[in-house]
């Protein structure tokens, strides 16, 4: 049985941003990935979410889209380390890099590079009915954009904010190191007449 939230230190890392373990675990809870699901990870970074998704979709496929060549290399190295032969890397920016994707059960968006509207248009076409889009955001601007973008689309949108504070020892005391707040949105595709 696979458990979400692989420790950050287990991943091969470079200078590419990585989603922290606690956030990753919650993204995976909201993604509800089944063993046979087909998943896309847009803005995959080091591939930490792709790895977790690939382990959950053990009989499915994960398509990791990343524009940074260093990120693509890290995704491949991490996929090899964790034995995830079901990860396919795509170098490029969405939505253009999404052209060859099959119909998808789950789409995870960790970065849009300013192309949110176009990416969501493509997601709407690719996502199967009942499929889910999970979006993470760290800026107020992006959270507002996400809410506006889903207005009028055939999705049920939900969201919340997570604040993680990690315990650390300092002498004989313990302090909490705060991480940046992260907003997590879930958009489930519904019938258009609902």
Short mmCIF file of C-alpha atoms in Angstrom, two decimals:
data_model
loop_
_atom_site.label_atom_id
_atom_site.label_comp_id
_atom_site.label_asym_id
_atom_site.label_seq_id
_atom_site.Cartn_x
_atom_site.Cartn_y
_atom_site.Cartn_z
CA UNK A 1 0.00 0.00 0.00
CA UNK A 2 1.40 3.36 -1.07
CA UNK A 3 1.21 6.28 1.41
CA UNK A 4 1.20 9.92 0.26
CA UNK A 5 3.80 12.44 1.39
CA UNK A 6 7.25 11.10 0.51
CA UNK A 7 9.84 12.96 2.57
CA UNK A 8 11.38 15.91 0.70
CA UNK A 9 14.92 14.64 1.34
CA UNK A 10 14.23 11.48 -0.67
CA UNK A 11 13.97 13.39 -3.94
CA UNK A 12 16.92 14.28 -6.16
CA UNK A 13 16.85 18.07 -6.23
CA UNK A 14 18.48 20.92 -8.05
CA UNK A 15 17.53 24.59 -8.26
CA UNK A 16 14.04 23.80 -9.54
CA UNK A 17 11.15 24.48 -7.10
CA UNK A 18 9.60 21.47 -5.39
CA UNK A 19 6.22 21.07 -3.73
CA UNK A 20 6.72 20.22 -0.05
CA UNK A 21 5.62 16.84 1.37
CA UNK A 22 2.63 18.11 3.35
CA UNK A 23 1.22 20.00 0.35
CA UNK A 24 1.91 17.05 -1.97
CA UNK A 25 0.02 14.72 0.34
CA UNK A 26 -3.04 16.98 0.32
CA UNK A 27 -2.88 17.43 -3.47
CA UNK A 28 -2.92 13.65 -3.79
CA UNK A 29 -5.88 13.34 -1.39
CA UNK A 30 -7.84 15.82 -3.51
CA UNK A 31 -6.73 14.25 -6.81
CA UNK A 32 -8.23 10.86 -5.82
CA UNK A 33 -6.01 9.06 -8.34
CA UNK A 34 -7.05 5.48 -9.06
CA UNK A 35 -4.66 2.70 -10.17
CA UNK A 36 -5.71 2.91 -13.85
CA UNK A 37 -5.95 6.72 -14.14
CA UNK A 38 -4.26 8.81 -16.81
CA UNK A 39 -2.77 11.93 -15.20
CA UNK A 40 -1.06 15.11 -16.40
CA UNK A 41 1.23 17.18 -14.14
CA UNK A 42 1.58 20.67 -15.63
CA UNK A 43 4.54 22.67 -14.35
CA UNK A 44 6.04 19.51 -12.88
CA UNK A 45 9.24 21.06 -11.49
CA UNK A 46 11.40 18.31 -9.95
CA UNK A 47 8.64 15.77 -10.51
CA UNK A 48 7.73 15.24 -6.85
CA UNK A 49 3.99 15.32 -7.60
CA UNK A 50 4.51 13.25 -10.76
CA UNK A 51 6.23 10.58 -8.67
CA UNK A 52 3.40 10.48 -6.12
CA UNK A 53 0.83 10.40 -8.95
CA UNK A 54 2.71 7.59 -10.75
CA UNK A 55 2.84 5.51 -7.57
CA UNK A 56 -0.93 5.98 -7.09
CA UNK A 57 -1.67 5.29 -10.79
CA UNK A 58 0.36 2.08 -10.69
CA UNK A 59 -1.39 0.69 -13.79
CA UNK A 60 -1.98 4.08 -15.42
CA UNK A 61 0.20 6.77 -16.99
CA UNK A 62 1.53 10.16 -15.89
CA UNK A 63 2.53 12.90 -18.32
CA UNK A 64 4.92 15.42 -16.75
CA UNK A 65 5.07 18.77 -18.54
CA UNK A 66 7.95 21.08 -17.63
CA UNK A 67 9.60 23.88 -19.60
CA UNK A 68 12.89 23.93 -17.65
CA UNK A 69 15.41 21.39 -19.06
CA UNK A 70 16.92 20.94 -15.58
CA UNK A 71 13.46 20.06 -14.30
CA UNK A 72 12.96 17.49 -17.06
CA UNK A 73 16.28 15.85 -16.14
CA UNK A 74 15.32 15.80 -12.44
CA UNK A 75 11.93 14.25 -13.26
CA UNK A 76 13.66 11.48 -15.20
CA UNK A 77 16.20 10.88 -12.42
CA UNK A 78 13.49 10.80 -9.76
CA UNK A 79 11.30 8.50 -11.88
CA UNK A 80 14.22 6.09 -12.15
CA UNK A 81 15.00 6.32 -8.43
CA UNK A 82 11.41 5.54 -7.44
CA UNK A 83 10.90 2.90 -10.14
CA UNK A 84 8.18 4.83 -11.95
CA UNK A 85 8.31 3.58 -15.52
CA UNK A 86 4.84 5.02 -16.16
CA UNK A 87 6.04 8.66 -16.24
CA UNK A 88 6.40 10.34 -19.64
CA UNK A 89 8.23 13.69 -19.72
CA UNK A 90 7.24 16.45 -22.13
CA UNK A 91 9.56 19.43 -22.50
CA UNK A 92 7.67 22.64 -23.15
CA UNK A 93 5.04 25.04 -21.88
CA UNK A 94 1.33 24.39 -21.66
CA UNK A 95 -0.97 24.60 -23.48
CA UNK A 96 1.24 23.88 -26.52
CA UNK A 97 2.93 20.94 -24.79
CA UNK A 98 -0.50 19.37 -24.19
CA UNK A 99 -1.21 18.72 -27.89
CA UNK A 100 -0.39 15.00 -27.87
CA UNK A 101 -2.02 14.11 -24.54
CA UNK A 102 -4.69 11.39 -24.41
CA UNK A 103 -8.02 11.89 -22.60
CA UNK A 104 -7.23 12.47 -18.92
CA UNK A 105 -8.76 11.50 -15.58
CA UNK A 106 -6.76 13.97 -13.45
CA UNK A 107 -4.85 17.14 -14.27
CA UNK A 108 -2.59 18.76 -11.68
CA UNK A 109 -1.51 22.33 -12.37
CA UNK A 110 1.42 23.67 -10.36
CA UNK A 111 2.33 26.48 -12.75
CA UNK A 112 0.79 28.19 -15.76
CA UNK A 113 3.46 30.71 -16.84
CA UNK A 114 0.70 33.26 -17.44
CA UNK A 115 -1.30 30.93 -19.72
CA UNK A 116 -4.06 29.91 -17.29
CA UNK A 117 -6.97 30.72 -19.62
CA UNK A 118 -5.53 28.77 -22.56
CA UNK A 119 -4.44 25.87 -20.34
CA UNK A 120 -7.91 25.53 -18.82
CA UNK A 121 -9.50 25.65 -22.28
CA UNK A 122 -7.31 22.69 -23.27
CA UNK A 123 -7.98 20.92 -19.94
CA UNK A 124 -11.71 21.24 -20.52
CA UNK A 125 -11.33 19.39 -23.85
CA UNK A 126 -8.99 16.69 -22.50
CA UNK A 127 -10.62 15.91 -19.16
CA UNK A 128 -13.11 13.06 -18.97
CA UNK A 129 -16.50 13.68 -17.33
CA UNK A 130 -16.10 13.33 -13.58
CA UNK A 131 -12.38 14.07 -13.93
CA UNK A 132 -10.59 16.49 -11.64
CA UNK A 133 -8.25 19.43 -12.00
CA UNK A 134 -6.14 20.20 -8.93
CA UNK A 135 -4.48 23.62 -8.91
CA UNK A 136 -1.98 25.00 -6.42
CA UNK A 137 -1.28 28.70 -6.03
CA UNK A 138 0.94 30.79 -3.77
CA UNK A 139 0.01 34.32 -4.89
CA UNK A 140 -3.19 36.28 -4.30
CA UNK A 141 -3.25 37.17 -8.00
CA UNK A 142 -3.28 33.53 -9.06
CA UNK A 143 -6.02 32.59 -6.60
CA UNK A 144 -8.23 35.38 -7.93
CA UNK A 145 -7.47 34.35 -11.51
CA UNK A 146 -8.43 30.73 -10.79
CA UNK A 147 -11.79 31.70 -9.28
CA UNK A 148 -12.56 34.02 -12.23
CA UNK A 149 -11.46 31.44 -14.80
CA UNK A 150 -13.85 28.75 -13.56
CA UNK A 151 -16.87 31.07 -13.65
CA UNK A 152 -19.14 29.69 -16.38
CA UNK A 153 -17.11 26.53 -17.01
CA UNK A 154 -18.70 23.07 -16.47
CA UNK A 155 -16.87 22.45 -13.22
CA UNK A 156 -17.67 22.32 -9.51
CA UNK A 157 -14.94 24.43 -7.86
CA UNK A 158 -13.77 24.05 -4.28
CA UNK A 159 -10.70 25.43 -2.55
CA UNK A 160 -8.88 26.09 0.68
CA UNK A 161 -5.61 27.50 2.01
CA UNK A 162 -2.94 25.50 3.86
CA UNK A 163 -0.31 26.95 6.18
CA UNK A 164 2.43 24.55 7.23
CA UNK A 165 4.73 25.23 10.17
CA UNK A 166 7.51 22.68 10.66
CA UNK A 167 8.87 21.94 14.12
CA UNK A 168 12.60 22.45 14.63
CA UNK A 169 14.83 22.19 17.69
CA UNK A 170 16.81 25.21 18.86
CA UNK A 171 18.89 24.41 21.92
CA UNK A 172 16.52 23.18 24.60
CA UNK A 173 13.49 24.71 22.87
CA UNK A 174 11.35 23.85 19.89
CA UNK A 175 10.25 26.46 17.36
CA UNK A 176 8.05 26.38 14.28
CA UNK A 177 9.44 27.37 10.89
CA UNK A 178 6.59 28.67 8.72
CA UNK A 179 6.37 27.75 5.04
CA UNK A 180 4.56 29.99 2.57
CA UNK A 181 0.78 29.52 2.55
CA UNK A 182 -0.50 27.49 -0.39
CA UNK A 183 -3.98 27.58 -1.90
CA UNK A 184 -5.34 24.30 -3.26
CA UNK A 185 -8.29 24.25 -5.65
CA UNK A 186 -10.24 21.23 -6.87
CA UNK A 187 -12.38 21.52 -10.00
CA UNK A 188 -14.53 18.49 -10.86
CA UNK A 189 -15.92 18.28 -14.38
CA UNK A 190 -19.71 18.00 -14.37
CA UNK A 191 -22.49 17.73 -16.92
CA UNK A 192 -22.97 21.14 -18.55
CA UNK A 193 -26.71 21.24 -17.84
CA UNK A 194 -26.27 20.96 -14.04
#
